[in-house]
């Protein structure tokens, strides 16, 4: 039996004013309300405005509390973990290999590898390095991140390099 089985985190109900008038009650646990307030503050809004905006975007047949929870999780990921993801903008101009590089998602790297020619692959556990030529017949390395949803990198040696 899990130590969390049967455990329910206490909830706090707050009333959210709706755009068309009236109010609706939303029950969330305290940490989720803290996240709502943090995200609202980052957006320059009160928590009431932020929640009302989420509710306005929620289809009539969907649960607004679940929609707020989902938006909170997406917002936290976007503002924290995903915001720290790799960007090459600061160093791309300083190295010739990065000048023609591209950060790609899972679907993009698969498509570019399919369009090119892969000569070989080495698996390093958390990432794979594929060597070959891209669709323009230029030498290429694809560095595939094995963590789903995290970016991969394509390095191309251009003909003029």
mmCIF file of C-alpha atoms in Angstrom:
data_model
loop_
_atom_site.group_PDB
_atom_site.id
_atom_site.type_symbol
_atom_site.label_atom_id
_atom_site.label_comp_id
_atom_site.label_asym_id
_atom_site.label_seq_id
_atom_site.Cartn_x
_atom_site.Cartn_y
_atom_site.Cartn_z
ATOM 1 C CA UNK A 1 0.000 0.000 0.000
ATOM 2 C CA UNK A 2 1.382 3.393 -1.000
ATOM 3 C CA UNK A 3 1.997 5.866 1.785
ATOM 4 C CA UNK A 4 -0.127 8.351 -0.227
ATOM 5 C CA UNK A 5 -3.035 6.003 -0.808
ATOM 6 C CA UNK A 6 -6.153 7.315 0.821
ATOM 7 C CA UNK A 7 -4.511 10.681 1.460
ATOM 8 C CA UNK A 8 -6.345 13.719 0.172
ATOM 9 C CA UNK A 9 -4.645 17.078 0.275
ATOM 10 C CA UNK A 10 -6.919 19.701 1.840
ATOM 11 C CA UNK A 11 -8.477 22.064 -0.676
ATOM 12 C CA UNK A 12 -9.288 25.744 -0.538
ATOM 13 C CA UNK A 13 -12.306 27.104 -2.376
ATOM 14 C CA UNK A 14 -12.098 30.587 -3.858
ATOM 15 C CA UNK A 15 -14.740 32.469 -5.796
ATOM 16 C CA UNK A 16 -13.732 33.608 -9.278
ATOM 17 C CA UNK A 17 -15.677 36.481 -10.891
ATOM 18 C CA UNK A 18 -16.729 35.626 -14.451
ATOM 19 C CA UNK A 19 -16.494 37.960 -17.435
ATOM 20 C CA UNK A 20 -20.255 37.852 -18.131
ATOM 21 C CA UNK A 21 -21.131 38.533 -14.503
ATOM 22 C CA UNK A 22 -21.595 36.096 -11.697
ATOM 23 C CA UNK A 23 -19.002 33.984 -9.941
ATOM 24 C CA UNK A 24 -17.922 30.367 -9.773
ATOM 25 C CA UNK A 25 -16.233 28.455 -6.988
ATOM 26 C CA UNK A 26 -12.921 26.735 -7.681
ATOM 27 C CA UNK A 27 -11.420 24.210 -5.229
ATOM 28 C CA UNK A 28 -7.660 23.668 -5.445
ATOM 29 C CA UNK A 29 -4.992 22.578 -2.990
ATOM 30 C CA UNK A 30 -2.856 25.310 -1.408
ATOM 31 C CA UNK A 31 0.285 24.666 -3.542
ATOM 32 C CA UNK A 32 -1.805 24.943 -6.728
ATOM 33 C CA UNK A 33 -3.267 28.246 -5.523
ATOM 34 C CA UNK A 34 0.286 29.459 -4.858
ATOM 35 C CA UNK A 35 1.203 28.523 -8.427
ATOM 36 C CA UNK A 36 -1.891 30.352 -9.749
ATOM 37 C CA UNK A 37 -0.840 33.493 -7.871
ATOM 38 C CA UNK A 38 2.749 33.213 -9.120
ATOM 39 C CA UNK A 39 1.700 32.719 -12.766
ATOM 40 C CA UNK A 40 -0.851 35.527 -12.511
ATOM 41 C CA UNK A 41 1.784 37.863 -11.054
ATOM 42 C CA UNK A 42 4.173 36.998 -13.899
ATOM 43 C CA UNK A 43 1.386 37.858 -16.342
ATOM 44 C CA UNK A 44 0.701 41.178 -14.563
ATOM 45 C CA UNK A 45 -2.734 40.007 -13.423
ATOM 46 C CA UNK A 46 -4.549 39.247 -10.209
ATOM 47 C CA UNK A 47 -5.278 35.581 -9.557
ATOM 48 C CA UNK A 48 -8.960 36.354 -10.241
ATOM 49 C CA UNK A 49 -8.149 37.810 -13.680
ATOM 50 C CA UNK A 50 -5.845 34.905 -14.508
ATOM 51 C CA UNK A 51 -8.444 32.276 -13.515
ATOM 52 C CA UNK A 52 -11.211 34.138 -15.368
ATOM 53 C CA UNK A 53 -9.025 34.128 -18.494
ATOM 54 C CA UNK A 54 -8.527 30.363 -18.224
ATOM 55 C CA UNK A 55 -12.254 29.831 -17.662
ATOM 56 C CA UNK A 56 -13.103 31.938 -20.727
ATOM 57 C CA UNK A 57 -10.862 29.665 -22.849
ATOM 58 C CA UNK A 58 -12.386 26.468 -21.440
ATOM 59 C CA UNK A 59 -15.069 24.806 -23.608
ATOM 60 C CA UNK A 60 -18.485 24.706 -21.926
ATOM 61 C CA UNK A 61 -18.485 20.907 -21.662
ATOM 62 C CA UNK A 62 -15.128 20.729 -19.838
ATOM 63 C CA UNK A 63 -14.403 20.923 -16.114
ATOM 64 C CA UNK A 64 -13.041 24.406 -15.329
ATOM 65 C CA UNK A 65 -11.148 23.259 -12.239
ATOM 66 C CA UNK A 66 -9.342 20.597 -14.268
ATOM 67 C CA UNK A 67 -8.637 23.207 -16.945
ATOM 68 C CA UNK A 68 -7.102 25.541 -14.363
ATOM 69 C CA UNK A 69 -4.945 22.699 -12.979
ATOM 70 C CA UNK A 70 -3.768 21.789 -16.488
ATOM 71 C CA UNK A 71 -2.993 25.428 -17.313
ATOM 72 C CA UNK A 72 -1.078 25.769 -14.043
ATOM 73 C CA UNK A 73 1.068 22.716 -14.836
ATOM 74 C CA UNK A 74 1.715 23.906 -18.394
ATOM 75 C CA UNK A 75 2.540 27.378 -17.124
ATOM 76 C CA UNK A 76 4.922 26.105 -14.458
ATOM 77 C CA UNK A 77 6.742 23.948 -16.993
ATOM 78 C CA UNK A 78 6.960 26.814 -19.474
ATOM 79 C CA UNK A 79 8.236 29.281 -16.874
ATOM 80 C CA UNK A 80 10.685 26.953 -15.109
ATOM 81 C CA UNK A 81 11.937 23.709 -16.643
ATOM 82 C CA UNK A 82 11.262 24.505 -20.306
ATOM 83 C CA UNK A 83 12.545 28.073 -19.922
ATOM 84 C CA UNK A 84 15.952 26.642 -19.000
ATOM 85 C CA UNK A 85 16.224 24.508 -22.142
ATOM 86 C CA UNK A 86 19.178 24.897 -24.405
ATOM 87 C CA UNK A 87 19.457 27.820 -26.785
ATOM 88 C CA UNK A 88 22.310 28.311 -29.236
ATOM 89 C CA UNK A 89 21.553 31.974 -29.962
ATOM 90 C CA UNK A 90 24.258 33.260 -27.626
ATOM 91 C CA UNK A 91 27.057 31.156 -29.131
ATOM 92 C CA UNK A 92 25.941 30.317 -32.690
ATOM 93 C CA UNK A 93 27.867 33.142 -34.344
ATOM 94 C CA UNK A 94 31.101 32.281 -32.533
ATOM 95 C CA UNK A 95 31.674 28.787 -33.914
ATOM 96 C CA UNK A 96 31.513 27.608 -37.539
ATOM 97 C CA UNK A 97 29.842 24.286 -36.673
ATOM 98 C CA UNK A 98 26.988 26.074 -34.958
ATOM 99 C CA UNK A 99 26.430 28.584 -37.766
ATOM 100 C CA UNK A 100 24.359 26.026 -39.715
ATOM 101 C CA UNK A 101 23.005 24.116 -36.746
ATOM 102 C CA UNK A 102 19.392 23.644 -35.756
ATOM 103 C CA UNK A 103 17.667 22.693 -32.543
ATOM 104 C CA UNK A 104 14.935 20.204 -33.390
ATOM 105 C CA UNK A 105 12.096 18.462 -31.638
ATOM 106 C CA UNK A 106 11.566 14.684 -31.816
ATOM 107 C CA UNK A 107 9.508 14.819 -35.005
ATOM 108 C CA UNK A 108 11.855 17.224 -36.802
ATOM 109 C CA UNK A 109 15.033 15.250 -36.162
ATOM 110 C CA UNK A 110 13.326 12.043 -37.363
ATOM 111 C CA UNK A 111 12.184 13.774 -40.545
ATOM 112 C CA UNK A 112 15.590 15.326 -41.317
ATOM 113 C CA UNK A 113 17.318 11.999 -40.736
ATOM 114 C CA UNK A 114 14.809 10.316 -43.053
ATOM 115 C CA UNK A 115 15.507 12.923 -45.763
ATOM 116 C CA UNK A 116 19.274 12.537 -45.398
ATOM 117 C CA UNK A 117 21.520 9.518 -45.289
ATOM 118 C CA UNK A 118 22.623 8.075 -41.948
ATOM 119 C CA UNK A 119 25.911 6.167 -42.143
ATOM 120 C CA UNK A 120 26.080 5.070 -38.540
ATOM 121 C CA UNK A 121 24.820 5.618 -35.005
ATOM 122 C CA UNK A 122 26.466 5.473 -31.591
ATOM 123 C CA UNK A 123 24.240 5.177 -28.527
ATOM 124 C CA UNK A 124 25.512 6.997 -25.440
ATOM 125 C CA UNK A 125 22.540 6.192 -23.206
ATOM 126 C CA UNK A 126 20.989 9.626 -22.806
ATOM 127 C CA UNK A 127 21.678 10.624 -26.390
ATOM 128 C CA UNK A 128 22.563 9.135 -29.759
ATOM 129 C CA UNK A 129 24.988 10.520 -32.324
ATOM 130 C CA UNK A 130 24.083 9.805 -35.932
ATOM 131 C CA UNK A 131 26.627 10.575 -38.686
ATOM 132 C CA UNK A 132 25.824 11.018 -42.340
ATOM 133 C CA UNK A 133 24.766 13.553 -44.946
ATOM 134 C CA UNK A 134 21.759 15.870 -44.876
ATOM 135 C CA UNK A 135 19.231 16.264 -47.688
ATOM 136 C CA UNK A 136 21.568 18.775 -49.426
ATOM 137 C CA UNK A 137 24.380 16.152 -49.408
ATOM 138 C CA UNK A 138 26.424 18.031 -46.776
ATOM 139 C CA UNK A 139 28.259 16.204 -43.958
ATOM 140 C CA UNK A 140 26.033 16.177 -40.912
ATOM 141 C CA UNK A 141 25.812 15.024 -37.304
ATOM 142 C CA UNK A 142 22.480 14.574 -35.595
ATOM 143 C CA UNK A 143 22.696 14.542 -31.808
ATOM 144 C CA UNK A 144 19.418 12.982 -30.717
ATOM 145 C CA UNK A 145 18.313 13.599 -27.153
ATOM 146 C CA UNK A 146 16.743 10.376 -25.848
ATOM 147 C CA UNK A 147 14.586 12.260 -23.347
ATOM 148 C CA UNK A 148 11.230 12.614 -25.095
ATOM 149 C CA UNK A 149 10.173 16.202 -25.565
ATOM 150 C CA UNK A 150 13.655 17.640 -25.083
ATOM 151 C CA UNK A 151 15.516 19.218 -27.986
ATOM 152 C CA UNK A 152 18.003 17.509 -30.244
ATOM 153 C CA UNK A 153 20.732 19.133 -32.346
ATOM 154 C CA UNK A 154 21.627 18.930 -36.012
ATOM 155 C CA UNK A 155 25.153 20.065 -36.992
ATOM 156 C CA UNK A 156 25.899 20.594 -40.678
ATOM 157 C CA UNK A 157 29.251 21.296 -42.270
ATOM 158 C CA UNK A 158 28.366 23.708 -45.052
ATOM 159 C CA UNK A 159 30.150 23.480 -48.422
ATOM 160 C CA UNK A 160 31.877 26.848 -47.872
ATOM 161 C CA UNK A 161 33.414 25.804 -44.515
#
